[in-house]
Coordinates of C-alpha atoms and ligand atoms in Angstrom, one line a residue:
M84 CA -4.1 14.2 12.2
Q85 CA -5.4 10.7 12.6
N86 CA -7.8 10.2 15.5
R87 CA -10.9 8.2 14.5
M88 CA -11.1 4.4 14.9
M89 CA -13.8 1.8 14.3
V90 CA -13.8 -1.5 16.2
T91 CA -16.0 -4.5 15.6
G92 CA -16.7 -6.8 18.6
A93 CA -16.1 -3.8 20.9
G94 CA -18.5 -4.9 23.6
S95 CA -16.1 -7.2 25.3
G96 CA -12.6 -8.6 25.6
L97 CA -9.9 -7.5 23.2
G98 CA -12.1 -5.2 21.1
R99 CA -13.0 -3.2 24.3
E100 CA -9.3 -3.1 25.4
I101 CA -8.2 -1.9 22.0
A102 CA -10.9 0.9 22.1
L103 CA -9.7 1.9 25.6
R104 CA -6.0 1.9 24.6
W105 CA -6.7 4.4 21.7
A106 CA -9.2 6.3 23.9
R107 CA -6.3 7.1 26.3
E108 CA -4.7 9.0 23.4
G109 CA -7.9 11.0 23.0
W110 CA -9.3 9.2 19.9
Q111 CA -12.9 9.2 18.7
L112 CA -14.3 5.6 18.7
A113 CA -17.0 4.0 16.5
L114 CA -17.9 1.0 18.7
S115 CA -19.9 -1.9 17.1
D116 CA -21.0 -5.3 18.3
V117 CA -24.1 -7.5 18.4
N118 CA -23.9 -7.1 22.2
E119 CA -25.5 -3.7 22.9
A120 CA -25.2 -3.8 26.7
G121 CA -21.5 -4.5 26.3
L122 CA -21.2 -1.6 23.8
A123 CA -22.8 0.9 26.3
E124 CA -20.4 -0.2 29.0
T125 CA -17.4 0.2 26.6
L126 CA -18.5 3.7 25.6
K127 CA -18.7 4.7 29.2
M128 CA -15.2 3.3 29.8
V129 CA -13.9 5.1 26.7
R130 CA -15.2 8.4 27.9
D131 CA -13.7 7.8 31.4
A132 CA -10.3 7.0 29.6
G133 CA -10.3 10.4 27.7
G134 CA -11.9 9.4 24.4
D135 CA -15.4 9.8 23.0
G136 CA -17.5 8.4 20.2
F137 CA -20.7 6.5 19.5
T138 CA -22.1 2.9 19.5
Q139 CA -23.9 1.1 16.7
R140 CA -25.2 -2.5 16.7
C141 CA -23.6 -4.3 13.8
D142 CA -23.5 -8.0 13.0
V143 CA -20.4 -8.6 10.8
R144 CA -22.2 -11.3 8.9
D145 CA -24.5 -8.7 7.3
Y146 CA -22.7 -6.5 4.7
S147 CA -25.5 -3.9 4.7
Q148 CA -25.0 -3.3 8.5
L149 CA -21.3 -2.8 7.9
T150 CA -21.9 -0.3 5.1
A151 CA -24.5 1.5 7.3
L152 CA -21.8 1.7 10.0
A153 CA -19.3 3.1 7.5
Q154 CA -21.9 5.8 6.6
A155 CA -22.4 6.6 10.3
C156 CA -18.7 7.0 10.7
E157 CA -18.7 9.5 7.8
S158 CA -21.7 11.5 9.1
K159 CA -20.7 11.5 12.8
L160 CA -16.9 11.6 12.6
G161 CA -16.3 12.9 9.1
G162 CA -14.5 9.6 8.2
I163 CA -12.3 6.9 9.7
D164 CA -8.5 6.5 10.2
V165 CA -8.2 3.0 11.7
V166 CA -10.5 0.0 11.2
V167 CA -10.2 -2.9 13.6
N168 CA -11.8 -6.1 12.4
N169 CA -11.9 -7.9 15.7
A170 CA -15.4 -9.6 16.2
G171 CA -15.1 -13.3 16.5
V172 CA -16.4 -16.6 18.0
A173 CA -14.8 -19.8 19.3
S174 CA -15.2 -23.3 18.0
G175 CA -13.7 -26.7 18.5
G176 CA -14.1 -30.4 17.5
F177 CA -12.3 -32.9 15.5
F178 CA -12.8 -32.7 11.7
E179 CA -14.8 -35.9 11.5
E180 CA -17.3 -34.6 14.1
L181 CA -17.7 -31.0 12.8
S182 CA -20.8 -30.5 10.7
L183 CA -20.9 -28.4 7.6
E184 CA -23.2 -26.0 9.6
D185 CA -20.4 -25.6 12.1
W186 CA -18.1 -24.7 9.2
D187 CA -20.5 -22.2 7.7
W188 CA -21.1 -20.5 11.0
Q189 CA -17.4 -20.2 11.8
I190 CA -16.4 -19.0 8.3
A191 CA -19.3 -16.5 8.1
I192 CA -18.2 -14.7 11.3
N193 CA -14.4 -15.1 11.7
L194 CA -13.4 -15.0 8.0
M195 CA -16.2 -13.4 5.9
G196 CA -16.9 -10.9 8.8
V197 CA -13.3 -9.6 8.2
V198 CA -13.6 -9.7 4.4
K199 CA -16.9 -7.7 4.6
G200 CA -15.4 -5.2 7.2
C201 CA -12.4 -4.6 4.9
K202 CA -14.7 -4.1 1.8
A203 CA -17.2 -1.8 3.5
F204 CA -14.5 0.4 5.1
L205 CA -11.8 0.4 2.3
P206 CA -13.1 3.6 0.6
L207 CA -12.9 5.5 3.9
V208 CA -9.4 4.3 4.8
Q209 CA -8.2 5.0 1.2
K210 CA -9.5 8.6 1.7
S211 CA -7.7 9.1 5.0
Q212 CA -4.6 7.0 4.0
G213 CA -5.4 5.1 7.2
K214 CA -4.9 1.6 8.6
I215 CA -6.7 -1.7 8.8
I216 CA -6.0 -4.0 11.8
N217 CA -7.3 -7.5 11.4
I218 CA -7.5 -9.8 14.4
A219 CA -6.5 -13.3 13.5
S220 CA -4.9 -15.8 15.9
M221 CA -1.8 -18.1 16.4
A222 CA -4.3 -20.7 15.3
A223 CA -3.7 -19.3 11.8
L224 CA -0.1 -20.2 11.9
M225 CA 0.0 -23.3 14.1
Q226 CA -3.1 -25.3 13.2
A227 CA -3.7 -26.8 16.6
P228 CA -5.7 -30.1 16.5
G229 CA -9.5 -30.2 17.3
M230 CA -10.3 -26.7 15.8
S231 CA -9.9 -27.0 12.0
N232 CA -12.7 -24.6 11.2
Y233 CA -11.3 -21.9 13.5
N234 CA -7.8 -22.5 12.1
V235 CA -9.0 -22.2 8.5
A236 CA -11.0 -19.0 9.2
K237 CA -8.0 -17.4 10.9
A238 CA -5.5 -18.6 8.2
G239 CA -7.9 -16.9 5.8
V240 CA -7.6 -13.6 7.7
V241 CA -3.8 -13.8 7.5
A242 CA -4.0 -14.5 3.8
L243 CA -6.4 -11.7 3.2
S244 CA -4.2 -9.3 5.2
E245 CA -1.1 -10.3 3.2
S246 CA -3.0 -9.8 0.0
L247 CA -4.2 -6.3 1.1
L248 CA -0.7 -5.4 2.3
V249 CA 0.7 -5.8 -1.2
E250 CA -2.3 -4.5 -3.2
L251 CA -2.6 -1.3 -1.1
K252 CA 1.0 -0.4 -0.5
Q253 CA 1.0 2.2 -3.3
Q254 CA -2.1 3.8 -1.9
E255 CA -0.4 4.2 1.6
V256 CA -3.1 2.2 3.4
G257 CA -1.4 0.5 6.4
I258 CA -2.3 -3.2 7.0
H259 CA -1.7 -5.1 10.2
V260 CA -2.6 -8.6 11.3
V261 CA -2.6 -9.7 14.9
C262 CA -2.0 -13.4 15.9
P263 CA -2.4 -13.8 19.7
S264 CA -2.2 -17.1 21.5
F265 CA -4.9 -17.9 24.0
F266 CA -5.8 -15.1 26.6
Q267 CA -8.7 -14.7 29.0
T268 CA -11.9 -13.0 27.7
N269 CA -15.5 -13.9 27.2
L270 CA -14.7 -15.7 24.0
M271 CA -15.8 -19.2 25.3
D272 CA -19.4 -17.8 25.8
S273 CA -19.7 -18.0 22.0
Y274 CA -18.2 -21.6 21.7
R275 CA -19.8 -23.9 19.3
G276 CA -18.7 -27.5 18.8
P277 CA -19.9 -31.1 18.9
T278 CA -17.7 -32.2 21.9
P279 CA -18.6 -30.3 25.2
N280 CA -15.4 -31.4 27.1
M281 CA -13.3 -29.8 24.4
K282 CA -14.8 -26.5 25.5
A283 CA -13.4 -27.1 29.0
Q284 CA -10.0 -28.0 27.6
I285 CA -9.8 -24.7 25.5
S286 CA -11.2 -22.7 28.5
K287 CA -8.2 -23.9 30.6
L288 CA -5.8 -22.6 27.9
L289 CA -7.4 -19.1 27.9
E290 CA -7.2 -19.0 31.7
A291 CA -3.5 -20.0 31.6
S292 CA -2.4 -17.0 29.5
P293 CA 0.5 -15.0 31.1
I294 CA -0.8 -11.8 29.5
S295 CA -4.2 -10.1 29.6
A296 CA -6.4 -8.5 26.8
A297 CA -5.2 -5.1 28.1
D298 CA -1.5 -6.1 27.7
I299 CA -2.3 -7.3 24.1
A300 CA -4.0 -4.1 23.2
D301 CA -1.0 -2.1 24.5
Y302 CA 1.4 -4.4 22.5
I303 CA -0.8 -3.9 19.4
Y304 CA -0.7 -0.1 19.9
R305 CA 3.1 0.0 20.0
Q306 CA 3.6 -2.4 17.1
V307 CA 1.2 -0.5 14.9
D308 CA 3.0 2.7 15.8
E309 CA 6.3 1.0 14.6
G310 CA 4.6 -0.1 11.4
V311 CA 4.9 -3.9 12.1
F312 CA 2.7 -6.0 9.8
M313 CA 2.4 -9.3 11.6
I314 CA 1.9 -8.7 15.3
L315 CA 2.5 -11.7 17.6
P316 CA 1.8 -10.5 21.2
H317 CA 2.8 -13.7 23.1
D318 CA 6.5 -14.6 23.7
E319 CA 5.7 -18.3 23.2
G320 CA 3.8 -17.5 20.0
R321 CA 6.8 -15.7 18.6
A322 CA 9.1 -18.6 19.5
A323 CA 6.7 -21.2 18.0
W324 CA 6.4 -19.2 14.8
K325 CA 10.2 -19.1 14.4
I326 CA 10.4 -22.9 14.8
K327 CA 7.5 -23.4 12.3
Q328 CA 9.3 -21.3 9.7
Q329 CA 12.6 -23.2 10.1
N330 CA 11.4 -26.7 10.7
P331 CA 7.6 -27.1 10.1
Q332 CA 7.9 -30.9 10.7
A333 CA 8.8 -30.3 14.3
I334 CA 5.6 -28.4 14.8
Y335 CA 3.5 -31.0 12.9
D336 CA 5.0 -33.8 15.2
E337 CA 4.1 -31.8 18.3
M338 CA 0.6 -31.1 17.1
A339 CA 0.1 -34.8 16.3
L340 CA 1.0 -35.7 19.9
L341 CA -1.4 -33.0 21.1
A342 CA -4.1 -34.5 18.9
E343 CA -3.7 -37.9 20.5
K344 CA -3.8 -36.3 24.0
K345 CA -6.9 -34.4 23.2
R346 CA -8.6 -37.5 21.7
S347 CA -7.9 -39.6 24.8
K348 CA -9.1 -36.8 27.1
R349 CA -12.3 -36.5 25.1
K350 CA -13.1 -40.1 25.8
T351 CA -12.8 -39.8 29.6
Ligands
NAD554 N1 -9.3 -15.0 23.6 C1 -8.4 -15.7 22.9 O1 -7.8 -16.6 23.5 C2 -8.1 -15.3 21.5 C3 -6.9 -15.8 20.9 C4 -6.7 -15.5 19.6 C5 -7.5 -14.7 18.9 N2 -8.7 -14.2 19.5 C6 -9.6 -13.4 18.7 O2 -9.8 -12.1 19.3 C7 -11.0 -11.5 18.8 C8 -11.8 -11.0 20.0 O3 -12.2 -12.1 20.8 P1 -12.2 -12.0 22.4 O4 -11.3 -13.1 22.9 O5 -12.0 -10.6 22.9 O6 -13.7 -12.6 22.7 P2 -15.0 -11.9 23.3 O7 -16.1 -12.9 23.2 O8 -14.7 -11.4 24.7 O9 -15.3 -10.7 22.3 C9 -15.7 -10.9 21.0 C10 -16.8 -9.9 20.7 O10 -17.3 -10.2 19.3 C11 -18.7 -10.0 19.3 N3 -19.3 -10.8 18.2 C12 -19.4 -12.1 18.1 N4 -20.1 -12.4 16.9 C13 -20.3 -11.2 16.3 C14 -20.9 -10.9 15.1 N5 -21.5 -11.8 14.3 N6 -21.0 -9.6 14.8 C15 -20.5 -8.6 15.6 N7 -19.9 -8.9 16.8 C16 -19.8 -10.2 17.1 C17 -19.2 -10.6 20.7 O11 -20.5 -10.1 21.0 C18 -18.1 -10.1 21.6 O12 -18.4 -8.9 22.2 C19 -11.7 -12.7 18.1 O13 -11.6 -12.5 16.7 C20 -11.0 -13.9 18.5 O14 -11.1 -15.0 17.6 C21 -9.0 -14.5 20.8

């Protein structure tokens, strides 16, 4: 029976809601984050929801902290069945304004954090014939203007997931990648970028989401159960992806208009 899950970035937002969704099925949760107060709150909520588990501080930039977490999963839970690489940060700014430090910071967390999570936990999921769920974004598929470093990091997460999907098929390790559009969480607390009013523009998009982090966690739960590889929780995200596949130029034209709009707003 599979009933042990590890979640990075579990102290807030989608990571917390994913932990709670599986906790309601009675799962054991290994909860990790750099936010220890958030983790303690999540563990309490997990127990109230019918699950149990433990917390461990883990910065996904540090491979030794991820391998230590994998060891803790082995000693405390006897292994792991599902790994959720969810921890992430927000960034924005036009390419000409983003510094190379902005790029390094974004790639180190949102892309290399997932690479390192997969590498540290692969031996455990191979042993349990378990699953890896990587949290990417619609940004990986649509490349919205004014967030190129985030787009590249998330596109990398999709490419990594596609690579693992084919490489690990024979070993019966399940791979899933999730591409949500914007939704309300604490993500903008981590925002880094050269243009402060772009933060306000992105915050408005998060607030406008028709679905919550809990809705998305529930959608992920059901899609993983059905064995779906690429999970697109928002209706409008699924529609946009269909158009992009059939007529990419239509999306590029729309994004170019959006870029001009964002540029003019930035000046005001
Ligand atoms: N909210 C959105 O609109 C949206 C849309 C698409 C994808 N996502 C993705 O969903 C995932 C979860 O984000 P969220 O919206 O729940 O935001 P959130 O800020 O509420 O949660 C992210 C968590 O990751 C943790 N974290 C940040 N850096 C870390 C690090 N180096 N090591 C370990 N933990 C770290 C934070 O402390 C936080 O608890 C992210 O990968 C994000 O990119 C979010």
